[in-house]
Tab-separated table of C-alpha atoms in Angstrom:
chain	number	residue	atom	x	y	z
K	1	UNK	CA	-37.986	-81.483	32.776
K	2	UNK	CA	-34.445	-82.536	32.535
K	3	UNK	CA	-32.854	-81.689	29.169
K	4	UNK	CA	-29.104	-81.389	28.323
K	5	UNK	CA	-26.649	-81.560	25.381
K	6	UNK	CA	-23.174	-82.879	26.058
K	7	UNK	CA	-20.199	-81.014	24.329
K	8	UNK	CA	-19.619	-83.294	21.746
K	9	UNK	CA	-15.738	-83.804	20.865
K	10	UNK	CA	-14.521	-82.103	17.910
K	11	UNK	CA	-14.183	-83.671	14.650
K	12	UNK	CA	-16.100	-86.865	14.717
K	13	UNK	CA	-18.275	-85.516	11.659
K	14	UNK	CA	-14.896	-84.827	9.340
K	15	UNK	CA	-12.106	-86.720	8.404
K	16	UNK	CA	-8.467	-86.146	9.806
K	17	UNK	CA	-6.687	-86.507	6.812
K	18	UNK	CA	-5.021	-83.052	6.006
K	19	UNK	CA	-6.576	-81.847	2.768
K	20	UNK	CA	-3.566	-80.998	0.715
K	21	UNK	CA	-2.233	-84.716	1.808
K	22	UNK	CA	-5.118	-85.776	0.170
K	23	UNK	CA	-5.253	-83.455	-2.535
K	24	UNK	CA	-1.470	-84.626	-3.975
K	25	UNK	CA	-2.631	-88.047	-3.445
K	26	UNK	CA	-5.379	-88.011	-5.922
K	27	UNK	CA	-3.566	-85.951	-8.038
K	28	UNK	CA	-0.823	-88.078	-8.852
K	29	UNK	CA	-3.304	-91.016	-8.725
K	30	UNK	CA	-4.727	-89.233	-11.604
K	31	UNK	CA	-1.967	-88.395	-13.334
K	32	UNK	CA	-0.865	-92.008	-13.173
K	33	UNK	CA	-4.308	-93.361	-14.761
K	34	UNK	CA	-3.780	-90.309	-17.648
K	35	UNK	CA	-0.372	-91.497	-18.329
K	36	UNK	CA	-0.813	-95.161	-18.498
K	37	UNK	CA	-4.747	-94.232	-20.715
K	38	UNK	CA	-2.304	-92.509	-23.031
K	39	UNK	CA	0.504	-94.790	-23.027
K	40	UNK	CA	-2.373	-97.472	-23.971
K	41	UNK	CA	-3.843	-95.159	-27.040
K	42	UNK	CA	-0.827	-94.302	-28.188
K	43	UNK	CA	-0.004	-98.124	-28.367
K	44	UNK	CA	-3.384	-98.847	-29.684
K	45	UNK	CA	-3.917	-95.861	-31.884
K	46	UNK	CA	-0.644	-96.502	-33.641
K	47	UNK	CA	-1.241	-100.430	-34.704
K	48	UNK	CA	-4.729	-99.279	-36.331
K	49	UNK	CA	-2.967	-96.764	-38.080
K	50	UNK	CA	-0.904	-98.972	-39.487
K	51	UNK	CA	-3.426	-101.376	-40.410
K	52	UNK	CA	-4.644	-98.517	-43.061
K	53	UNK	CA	-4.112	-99.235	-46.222
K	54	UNK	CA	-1.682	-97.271	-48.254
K	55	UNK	CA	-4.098	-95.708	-50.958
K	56	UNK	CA	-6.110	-94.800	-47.918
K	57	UNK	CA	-3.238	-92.926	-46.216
K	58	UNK	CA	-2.627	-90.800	-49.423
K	59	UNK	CA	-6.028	-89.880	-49.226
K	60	UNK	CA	-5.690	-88.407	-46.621
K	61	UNK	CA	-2.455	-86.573	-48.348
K	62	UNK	CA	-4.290	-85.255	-50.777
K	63	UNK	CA	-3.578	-81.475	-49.904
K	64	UNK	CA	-0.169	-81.900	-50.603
K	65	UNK	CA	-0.622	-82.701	-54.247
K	66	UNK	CA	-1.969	-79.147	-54.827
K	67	UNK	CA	0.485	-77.724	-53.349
K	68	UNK	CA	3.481	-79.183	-56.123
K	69	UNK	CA	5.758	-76.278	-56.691
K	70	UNK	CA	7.083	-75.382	-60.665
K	71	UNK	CA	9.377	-77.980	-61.459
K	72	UNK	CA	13.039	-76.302	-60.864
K	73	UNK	CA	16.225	-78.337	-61.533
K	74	UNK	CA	16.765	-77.873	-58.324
K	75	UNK	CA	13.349	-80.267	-57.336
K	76	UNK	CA	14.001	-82.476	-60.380
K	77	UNK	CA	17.747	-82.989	-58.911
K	78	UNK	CA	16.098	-83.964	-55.439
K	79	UNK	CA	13.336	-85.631	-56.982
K	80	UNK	CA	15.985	-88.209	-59.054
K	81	UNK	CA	17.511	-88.622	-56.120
K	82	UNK	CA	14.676	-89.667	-54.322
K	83	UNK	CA	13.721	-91.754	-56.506
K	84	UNK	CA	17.382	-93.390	-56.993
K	85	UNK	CA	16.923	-93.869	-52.902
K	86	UNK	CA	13.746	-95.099	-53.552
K	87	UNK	CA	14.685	-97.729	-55.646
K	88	UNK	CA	18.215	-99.181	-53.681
K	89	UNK	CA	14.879	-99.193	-50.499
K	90	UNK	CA	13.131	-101.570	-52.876
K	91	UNK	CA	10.273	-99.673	-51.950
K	92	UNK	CA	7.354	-101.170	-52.615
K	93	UNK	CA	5.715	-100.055	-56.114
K	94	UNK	CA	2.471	-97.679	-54.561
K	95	UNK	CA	4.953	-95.666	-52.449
K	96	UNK	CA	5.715	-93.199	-54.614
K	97	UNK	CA	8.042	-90.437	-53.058
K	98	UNK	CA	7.596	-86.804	-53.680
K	99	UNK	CA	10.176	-84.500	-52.646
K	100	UNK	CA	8.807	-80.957	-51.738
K	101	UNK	CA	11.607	-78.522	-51.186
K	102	UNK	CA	10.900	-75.263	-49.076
K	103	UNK	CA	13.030	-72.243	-49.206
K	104	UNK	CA	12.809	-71.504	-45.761
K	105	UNK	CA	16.366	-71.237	-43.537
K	106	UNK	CA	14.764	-73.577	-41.196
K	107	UNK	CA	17.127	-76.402	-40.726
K	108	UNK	CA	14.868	-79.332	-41.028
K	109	UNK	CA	13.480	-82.215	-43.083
K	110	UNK	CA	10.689	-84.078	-42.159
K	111	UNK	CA	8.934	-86.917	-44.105
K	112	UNK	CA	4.534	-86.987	-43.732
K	113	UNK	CA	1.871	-88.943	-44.768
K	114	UNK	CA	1.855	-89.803	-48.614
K	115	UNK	CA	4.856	-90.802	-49.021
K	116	UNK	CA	5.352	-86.285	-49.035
K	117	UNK	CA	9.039	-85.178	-48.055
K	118	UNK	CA	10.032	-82.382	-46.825
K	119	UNK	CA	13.246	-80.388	-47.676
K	120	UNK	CA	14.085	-76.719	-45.990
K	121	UNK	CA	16.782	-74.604	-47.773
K	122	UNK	CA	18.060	-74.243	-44.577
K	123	UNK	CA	19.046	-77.672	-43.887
K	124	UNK	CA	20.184	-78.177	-47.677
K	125	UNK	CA	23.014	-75.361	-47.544
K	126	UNK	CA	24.781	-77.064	-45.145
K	127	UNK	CA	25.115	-80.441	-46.854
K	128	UNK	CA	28.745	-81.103	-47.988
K	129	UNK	CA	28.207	-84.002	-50.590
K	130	UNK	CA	25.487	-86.071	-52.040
K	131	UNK	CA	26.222	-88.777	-50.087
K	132	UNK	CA	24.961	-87.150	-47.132
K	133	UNK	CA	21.344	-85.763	-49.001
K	134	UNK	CA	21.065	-89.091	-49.869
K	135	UNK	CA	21.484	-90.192	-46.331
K	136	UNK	CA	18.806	-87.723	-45.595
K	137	UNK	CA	16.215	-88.481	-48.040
K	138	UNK	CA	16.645	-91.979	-47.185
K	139	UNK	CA	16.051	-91.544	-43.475
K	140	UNK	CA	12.995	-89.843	-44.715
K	141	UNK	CA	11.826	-92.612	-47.260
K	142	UNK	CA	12.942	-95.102	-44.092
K	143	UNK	CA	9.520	-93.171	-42.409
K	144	UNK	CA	7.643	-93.241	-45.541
K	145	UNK	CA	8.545	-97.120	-45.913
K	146	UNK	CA	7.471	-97.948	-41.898
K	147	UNK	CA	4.826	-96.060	-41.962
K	148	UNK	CA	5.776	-93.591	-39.484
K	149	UNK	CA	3.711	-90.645	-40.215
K	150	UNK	CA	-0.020	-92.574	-40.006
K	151	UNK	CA	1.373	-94.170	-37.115
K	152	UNK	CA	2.193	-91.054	-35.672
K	153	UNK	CA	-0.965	-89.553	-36.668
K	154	UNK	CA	-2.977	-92.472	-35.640
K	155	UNK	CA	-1.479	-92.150	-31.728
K	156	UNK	CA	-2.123	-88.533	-31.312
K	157	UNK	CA	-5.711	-89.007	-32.783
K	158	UNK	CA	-6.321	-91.979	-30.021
K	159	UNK	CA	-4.936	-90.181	-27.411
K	160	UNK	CA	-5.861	-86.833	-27.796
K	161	UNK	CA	-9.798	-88.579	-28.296
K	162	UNK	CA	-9.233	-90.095	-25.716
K	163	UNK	CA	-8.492	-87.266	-23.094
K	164	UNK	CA	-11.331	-85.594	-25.154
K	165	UNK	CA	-13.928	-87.899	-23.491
K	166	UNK	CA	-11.500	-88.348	-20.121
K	167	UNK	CA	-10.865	-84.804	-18.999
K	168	UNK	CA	-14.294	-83.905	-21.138
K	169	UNK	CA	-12.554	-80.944	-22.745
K	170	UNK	CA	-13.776	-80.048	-26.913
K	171	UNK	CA	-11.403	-78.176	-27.974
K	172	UNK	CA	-9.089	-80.405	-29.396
K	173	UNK	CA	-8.634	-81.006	-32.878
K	174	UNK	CA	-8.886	-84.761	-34.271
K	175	UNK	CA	-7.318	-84.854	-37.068
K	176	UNK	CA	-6.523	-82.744	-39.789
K	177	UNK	CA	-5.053	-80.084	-38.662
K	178	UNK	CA	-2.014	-79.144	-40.451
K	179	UNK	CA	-0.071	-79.112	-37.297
K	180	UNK	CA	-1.097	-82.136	-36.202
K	181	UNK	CA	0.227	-83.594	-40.380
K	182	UNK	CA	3.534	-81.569	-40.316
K	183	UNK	CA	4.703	-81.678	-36.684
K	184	UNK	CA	4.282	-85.315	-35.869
K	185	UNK	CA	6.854	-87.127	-33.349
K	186	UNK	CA	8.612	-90.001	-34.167
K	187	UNK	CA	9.566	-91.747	-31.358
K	188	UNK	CA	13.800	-92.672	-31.261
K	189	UNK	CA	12.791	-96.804	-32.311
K	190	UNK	CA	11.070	-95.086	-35.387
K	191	UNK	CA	14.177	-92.856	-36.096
K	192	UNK	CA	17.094	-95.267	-35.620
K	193	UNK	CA	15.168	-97.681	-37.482
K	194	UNK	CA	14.644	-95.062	-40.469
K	195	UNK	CA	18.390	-94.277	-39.839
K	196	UNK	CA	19.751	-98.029	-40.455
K	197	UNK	CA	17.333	-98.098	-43.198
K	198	UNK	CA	18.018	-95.057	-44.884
K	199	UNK	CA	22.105	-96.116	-44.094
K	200	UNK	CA	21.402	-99.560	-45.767
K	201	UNK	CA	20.135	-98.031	-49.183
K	202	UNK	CA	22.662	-95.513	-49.445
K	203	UNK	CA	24.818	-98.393	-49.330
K	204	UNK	CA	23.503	-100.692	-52.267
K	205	UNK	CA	23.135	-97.209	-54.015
K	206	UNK	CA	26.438	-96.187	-54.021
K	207	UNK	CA	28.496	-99.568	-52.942
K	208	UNK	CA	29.717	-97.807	-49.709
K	209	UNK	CA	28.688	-95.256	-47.242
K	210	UNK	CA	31.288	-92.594	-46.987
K	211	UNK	CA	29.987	-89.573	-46.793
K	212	UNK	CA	26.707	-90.727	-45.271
K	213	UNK	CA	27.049	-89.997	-41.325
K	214	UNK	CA	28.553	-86.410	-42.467
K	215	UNK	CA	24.706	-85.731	-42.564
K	216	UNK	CA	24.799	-86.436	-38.516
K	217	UNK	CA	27.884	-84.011	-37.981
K	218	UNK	CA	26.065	-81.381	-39.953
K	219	UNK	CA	23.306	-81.541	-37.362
K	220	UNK	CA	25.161	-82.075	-34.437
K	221	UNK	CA	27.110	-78.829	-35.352
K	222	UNK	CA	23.221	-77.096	-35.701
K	223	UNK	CA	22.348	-78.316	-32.118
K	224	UNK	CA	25.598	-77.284	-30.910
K	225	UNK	CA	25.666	-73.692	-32.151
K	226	UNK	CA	21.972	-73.491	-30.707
K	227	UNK	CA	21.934	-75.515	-27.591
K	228	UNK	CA	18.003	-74.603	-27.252
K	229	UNK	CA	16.915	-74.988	-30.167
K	230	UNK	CA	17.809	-78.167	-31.303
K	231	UNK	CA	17.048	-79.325	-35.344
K	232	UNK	CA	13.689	-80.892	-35.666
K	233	UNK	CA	15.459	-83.458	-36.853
K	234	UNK	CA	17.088	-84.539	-33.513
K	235	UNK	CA	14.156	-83.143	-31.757
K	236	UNK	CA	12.354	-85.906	-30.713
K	237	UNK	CA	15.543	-86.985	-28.629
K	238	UNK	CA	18.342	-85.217	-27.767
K	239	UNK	CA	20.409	-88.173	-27.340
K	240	UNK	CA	21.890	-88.206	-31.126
K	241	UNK	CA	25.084	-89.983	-30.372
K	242	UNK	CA	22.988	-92.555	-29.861
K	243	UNK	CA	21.904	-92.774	-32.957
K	244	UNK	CA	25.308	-92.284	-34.590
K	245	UNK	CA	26.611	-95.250	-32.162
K	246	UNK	CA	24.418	-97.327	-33.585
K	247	UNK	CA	24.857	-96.357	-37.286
K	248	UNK	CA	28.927	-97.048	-36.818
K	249	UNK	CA	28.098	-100.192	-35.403
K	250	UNK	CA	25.563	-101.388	-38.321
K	251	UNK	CA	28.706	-100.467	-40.412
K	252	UNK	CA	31.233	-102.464	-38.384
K	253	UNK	CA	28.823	-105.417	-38.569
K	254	UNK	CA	28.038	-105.682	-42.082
K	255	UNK	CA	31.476	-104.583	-42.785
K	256	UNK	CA	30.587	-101.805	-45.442
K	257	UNK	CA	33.576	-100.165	-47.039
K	258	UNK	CA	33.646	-96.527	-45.780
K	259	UNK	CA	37.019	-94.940	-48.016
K	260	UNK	CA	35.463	-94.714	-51.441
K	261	UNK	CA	35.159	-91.626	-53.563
K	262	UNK	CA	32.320	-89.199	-52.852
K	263	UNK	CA	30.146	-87.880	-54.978
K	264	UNK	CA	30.008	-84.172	-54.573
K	265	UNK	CA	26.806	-82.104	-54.935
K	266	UNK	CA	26.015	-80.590	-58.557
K	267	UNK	CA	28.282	-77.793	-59.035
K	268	UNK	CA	25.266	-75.478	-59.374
K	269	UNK	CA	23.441	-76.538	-56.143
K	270	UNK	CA	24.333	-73.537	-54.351
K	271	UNK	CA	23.320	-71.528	-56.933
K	272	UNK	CA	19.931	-73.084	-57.232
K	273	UNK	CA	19.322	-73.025	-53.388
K	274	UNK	CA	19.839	-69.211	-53.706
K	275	UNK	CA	17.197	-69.215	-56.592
K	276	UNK	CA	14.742	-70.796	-54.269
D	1	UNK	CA	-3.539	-72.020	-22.673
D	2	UNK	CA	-0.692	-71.280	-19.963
D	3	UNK	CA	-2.592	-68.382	-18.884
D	4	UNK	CA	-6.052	-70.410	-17.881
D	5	UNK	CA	-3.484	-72.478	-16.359
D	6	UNK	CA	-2.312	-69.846	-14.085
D	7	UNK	CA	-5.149	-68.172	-13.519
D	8	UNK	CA	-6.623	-71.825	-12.640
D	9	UNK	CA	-3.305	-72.611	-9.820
D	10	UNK	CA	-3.699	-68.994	-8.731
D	11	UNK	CA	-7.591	-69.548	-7.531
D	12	UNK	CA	-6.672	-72.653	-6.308
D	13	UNK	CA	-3.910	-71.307	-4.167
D	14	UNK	CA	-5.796	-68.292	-3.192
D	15	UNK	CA	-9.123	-70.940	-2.654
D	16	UNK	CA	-6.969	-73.241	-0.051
D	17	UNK	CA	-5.249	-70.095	2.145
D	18	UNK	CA	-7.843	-67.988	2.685
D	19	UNK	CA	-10.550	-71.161	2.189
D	20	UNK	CA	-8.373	-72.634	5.625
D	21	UNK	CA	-8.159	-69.282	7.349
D	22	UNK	CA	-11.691	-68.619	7.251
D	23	UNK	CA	-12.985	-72.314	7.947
D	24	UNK	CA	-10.424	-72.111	11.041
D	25	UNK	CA	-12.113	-68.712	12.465
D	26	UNK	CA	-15.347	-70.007	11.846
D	27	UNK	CA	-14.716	-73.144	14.092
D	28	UNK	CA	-13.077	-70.976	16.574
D	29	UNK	CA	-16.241	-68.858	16.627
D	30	UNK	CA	-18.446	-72.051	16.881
D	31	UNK	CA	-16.580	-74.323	19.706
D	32	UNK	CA	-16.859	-70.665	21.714
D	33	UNK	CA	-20.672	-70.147	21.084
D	34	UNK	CA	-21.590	-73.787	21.548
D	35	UNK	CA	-19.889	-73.596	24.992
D	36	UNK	CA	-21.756	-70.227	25.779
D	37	UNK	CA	-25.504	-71.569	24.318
D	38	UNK	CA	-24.891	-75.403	26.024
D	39	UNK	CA	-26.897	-74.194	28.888
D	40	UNK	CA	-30.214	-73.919	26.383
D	41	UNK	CA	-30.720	-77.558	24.994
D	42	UNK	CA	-32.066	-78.391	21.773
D	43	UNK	CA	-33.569	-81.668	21.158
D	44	UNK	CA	-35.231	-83.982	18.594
D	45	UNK	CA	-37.792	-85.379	20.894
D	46	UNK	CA	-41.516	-84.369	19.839
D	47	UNK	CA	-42.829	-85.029	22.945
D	48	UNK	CA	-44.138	-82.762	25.179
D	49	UNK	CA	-42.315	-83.103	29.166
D	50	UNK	CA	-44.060	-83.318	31.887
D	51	UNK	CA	-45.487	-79.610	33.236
D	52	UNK	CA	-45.429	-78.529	29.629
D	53	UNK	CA	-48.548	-76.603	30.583
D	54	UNK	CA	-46.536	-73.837	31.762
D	55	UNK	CA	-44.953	-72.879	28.536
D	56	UNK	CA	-45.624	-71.408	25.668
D	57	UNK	CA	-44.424	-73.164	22.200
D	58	UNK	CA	-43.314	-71.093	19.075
D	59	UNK	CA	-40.974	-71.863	15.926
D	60	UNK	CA	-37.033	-70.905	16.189
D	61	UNK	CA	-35.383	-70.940	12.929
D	62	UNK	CA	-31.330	-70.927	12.282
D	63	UNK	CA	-30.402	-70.470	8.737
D	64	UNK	CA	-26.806	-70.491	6.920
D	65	UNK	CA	-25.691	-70.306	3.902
D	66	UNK	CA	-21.814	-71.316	2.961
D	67	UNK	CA	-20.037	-71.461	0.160
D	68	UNK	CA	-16.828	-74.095	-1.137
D	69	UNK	CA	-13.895	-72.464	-2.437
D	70	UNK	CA	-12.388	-73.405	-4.982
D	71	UNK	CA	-9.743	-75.469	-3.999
D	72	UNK	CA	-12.492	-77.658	-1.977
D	73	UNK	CA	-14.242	-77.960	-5.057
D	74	UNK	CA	-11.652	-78.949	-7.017
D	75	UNK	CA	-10.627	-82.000	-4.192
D	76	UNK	CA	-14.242	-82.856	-4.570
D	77	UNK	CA	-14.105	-82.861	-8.566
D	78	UNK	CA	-10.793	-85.437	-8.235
D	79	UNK	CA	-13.066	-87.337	-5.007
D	80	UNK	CA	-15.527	-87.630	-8.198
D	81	UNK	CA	-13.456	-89.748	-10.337
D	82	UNK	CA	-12.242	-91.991	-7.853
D	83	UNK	CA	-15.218	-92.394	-5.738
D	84	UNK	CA	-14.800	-92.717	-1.785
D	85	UNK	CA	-16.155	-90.229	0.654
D	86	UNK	CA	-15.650	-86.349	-0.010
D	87	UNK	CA	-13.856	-85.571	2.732
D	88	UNK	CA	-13.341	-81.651	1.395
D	89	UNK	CA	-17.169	-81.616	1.875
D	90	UNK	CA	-17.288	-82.765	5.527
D	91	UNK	CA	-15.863	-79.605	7.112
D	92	UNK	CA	-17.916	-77.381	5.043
D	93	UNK	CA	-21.402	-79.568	6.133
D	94	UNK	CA	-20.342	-79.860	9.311
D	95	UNK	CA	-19.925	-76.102	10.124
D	96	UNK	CA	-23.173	-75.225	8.120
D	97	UNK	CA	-25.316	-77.566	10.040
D	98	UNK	CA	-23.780	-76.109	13.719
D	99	UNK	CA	-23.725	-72.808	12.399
D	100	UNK	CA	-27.652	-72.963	11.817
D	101	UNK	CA	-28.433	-74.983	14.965
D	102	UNK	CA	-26.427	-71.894	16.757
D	103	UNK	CA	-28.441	-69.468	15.149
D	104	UNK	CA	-31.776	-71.558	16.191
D	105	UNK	CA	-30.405	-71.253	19.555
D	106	UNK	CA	-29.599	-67.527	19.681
D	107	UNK	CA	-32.974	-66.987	18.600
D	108	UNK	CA	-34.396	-69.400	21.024
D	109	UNK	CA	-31.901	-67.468	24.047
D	110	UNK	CA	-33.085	-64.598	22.615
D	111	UNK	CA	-37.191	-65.186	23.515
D	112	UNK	CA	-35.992	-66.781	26.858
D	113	UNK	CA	-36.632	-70.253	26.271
D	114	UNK	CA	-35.580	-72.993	28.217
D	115	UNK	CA	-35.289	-76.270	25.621
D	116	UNK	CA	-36.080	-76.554	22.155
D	117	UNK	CA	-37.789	-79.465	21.201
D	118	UNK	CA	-38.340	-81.430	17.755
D	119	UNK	CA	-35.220	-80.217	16.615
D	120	UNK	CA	-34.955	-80.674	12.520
D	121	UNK	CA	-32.295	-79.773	9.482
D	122	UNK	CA	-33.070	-79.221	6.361
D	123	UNK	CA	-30.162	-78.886	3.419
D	124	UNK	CA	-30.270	-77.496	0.440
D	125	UNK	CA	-27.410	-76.771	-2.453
D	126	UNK	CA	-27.840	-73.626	-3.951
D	127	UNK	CA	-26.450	-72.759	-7.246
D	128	UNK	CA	-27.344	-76.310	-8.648
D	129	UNK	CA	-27.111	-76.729	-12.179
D	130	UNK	CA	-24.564	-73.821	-12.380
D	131	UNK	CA	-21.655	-76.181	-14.065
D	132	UNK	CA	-18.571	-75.199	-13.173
D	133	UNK	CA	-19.400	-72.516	-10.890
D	134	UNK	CA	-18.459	-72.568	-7.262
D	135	UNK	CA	-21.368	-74.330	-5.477
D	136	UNK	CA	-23.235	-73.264	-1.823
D	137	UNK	CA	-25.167	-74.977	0.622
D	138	UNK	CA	-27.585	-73.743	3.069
D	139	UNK	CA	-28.641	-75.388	6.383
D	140	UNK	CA	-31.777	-74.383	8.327
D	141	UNK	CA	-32.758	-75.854	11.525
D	142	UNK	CA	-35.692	-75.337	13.176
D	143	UNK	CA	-37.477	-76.391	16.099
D	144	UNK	CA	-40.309	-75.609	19.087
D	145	UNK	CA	-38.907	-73.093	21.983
D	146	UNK	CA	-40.299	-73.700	24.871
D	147	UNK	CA	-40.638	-70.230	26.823
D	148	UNK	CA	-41.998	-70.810	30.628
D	149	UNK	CA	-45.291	-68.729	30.635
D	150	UNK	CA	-44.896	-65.754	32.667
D	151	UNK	CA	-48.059	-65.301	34.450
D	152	UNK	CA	-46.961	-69.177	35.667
D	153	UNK	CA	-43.713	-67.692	37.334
């Protein structure tokens, strides 16, 4: 009876590769296919969104219309002015702006689904003509006109559905969530495109566009005095000589007169800001 | 939200350190056994050898039971989605499976045998079902000792 077992060499039953080579490896191979799945919903989510119709998008806006605040002179002043904005945009007839103003020291604006603006006291006080509010309103309408909000909307609902059913986790909201409505991203195309658009009314408003790019000063003096916390309103990039660069040059090209009178703010503005 | 996320990169760190350290004693403790037990062979052969008369045949059992830390789970979650073979799996079945045929043998040095014959694993996962919770496996070999009859000698 002649049994024996040989010593077998080690490791021919496991694999040589060290486990935290392999471990980064398929961790950035999966962070590469969630980047490029989200880059594709986002892409994908956003051109359905802005496929929906209009009435269908202030549908969806409906919460906002309970929410309209007494009528101040104060709101009425914004809300003419939106409306004057509105008009110089040519925006089509169904896109009807309404101007919500918060009293909130916030400095922000933001524009949402609905064709709803957003106004913070905060921002507001800060303003030194109405050349520049009208500048800001009309980057705001500019959203409202592109349909920047549903498009918004429509990219975090693909994407964040779609790492739903990728990563298998439930507890992410869809849609509706006020967050989701009043802290939406534009991406800098969207803004610089709302900002030439905006720029481009205020000029067949008023015949020129002095005045208008004090708006941008304002907020680059905001993200100066607090370095981390920039204003929402340059939040999406910090990069906002950009966008003034390419404001100035829109103006050099179309040759818009820039030394004509401004029109000051309503000598009671402050007073109503303080009112709330 | 960040804390589930620390708590998660905390187990995982903890899972690979000690995870390593204890799957590099364990081999240690193997390669010197194996060496020690190579003079009792165990075999899959189910027939009897010549002179068999002389010995007496019982069962010999060698059962483990490890478990996958977390980090090794979590390699095997990512192996999941991109397919290919689980290599943070292979260490763990590849101690479990010597492990038990040790024990087999201890147990077979143990009755004085002198060959084990019809050698056979069986594998099992324990915990199955469990979700997310960190998984085990349990090897058992078994096989016939033969122990030389002593009224023979």
């Amino acid at each position: 009876m002649k049994y024996e077992n040989p010593l077998l060499p080690e490791g021919i039953n496991t694999s040589k590769s060290h486990p935290l080579k392999t471990f980064f490896t398929l961790i950035m191979g999966l962070l590469v296919v969630l980047i490029v799945s989200a880059w594709l919903l986002g892409i994908g989510g956003g051109y359905l969104a802005s496929k929906i119709p209009y009435s269908q998008e202030k549908r969806l806006a409906d919460n906002y219309a309970e929410a309209a605040a007494p009528k101040t002179e104060l709101l009425d002043y914004l809300q003419t002015l939106a409306d004057k904005v509105s008009s110089a945009m040519q925006l089509p007839s169904e896109m009807k702006i309404t101007v919500h103003y918060v009293a909130d020291d916030v400095e922000n604006a933001f524009a949402t689904i609905g064709g709803n603006i957003f106004l913070y006291k905060g921002l507001l006080e800060k303003l030194p003509n109405e050349n520049a509010l009208a500048m800001l309103i009309g980057h705001e309408i500019g959203h409202v006109r592109h349909r920047d909000p549903i498009i918004s909307i429509g990219q975090s609902a693909a994407i964040s559905t779609g790492m739903m059913l990728l990563l298998g986790s439930t507890d992410t909201g869809i849609l509706g969530s006020a967050g989701l409505l009043t802290q939406m991203q534009f991406s800098r195309e969207m803004e610089i495109r709302s900002d030439e658009t905006g720029l481009t009314a205020i000029e067949s408003l008023y015949g020129h566009v002095n005045g208008a790019l004090d708006l941008y000063s304002v907020l680059e003096a905001i993200s100066e005095s607090s370095p981390f916390e920039p204003p929402q309103f340059f939040s999406t990039h910090p990069v906002s000589e950009t966008r003034i660069k390419e404001l100035v040059e829109l103006i050099d090209a179309k040759k818009w007169r820039q030394s004509m009178p401004i029109t000051p703010l309503p000598d009671k503005f402050s007073v109503w800001l303080s009112e709330g | 939200m960040s804390l589930q996320i620390l708590l998660f990169l905390l187990l995982l760190v903890l899972g690979y350190f000690i995870g390593s350290y204890l799957e590099r004693k364990h081999y240690r403790s193997i390669i010197k056994r194996e060496a020690a037990l190579n003079v009792l062979p165990a075999v899959a052969s189910k027939i009897l050898p010549a002179g068999s008369e002389s010995y007496e045949q019982t069962l010999v059992l060698g059962n483990v039971t490890i478990s996958v830390d977390y980090f090794k789970r979590f390699l095997a979650t990512l192996h999941n989605f991109f397919g290919g073979s689980v290599s943070s799996y292979e260490t763990l079945l590849d101690r479990a499976r010597r492990e038990a045929l040790l024990r087999m043998k201890q147990e077979a040095q143990r009755l004085n045998a002198d060959l084990v014959l019809n050698v056979k694993y069986e594998t099992a996962s324990i915990y199955k079902g469990s979700g997310s919770g960190v998984g085990s496996v349990e090897v058992l070999a078994y096989g016939t000792a033969m122990i030389p009859k002593r009224s023979a000698t």
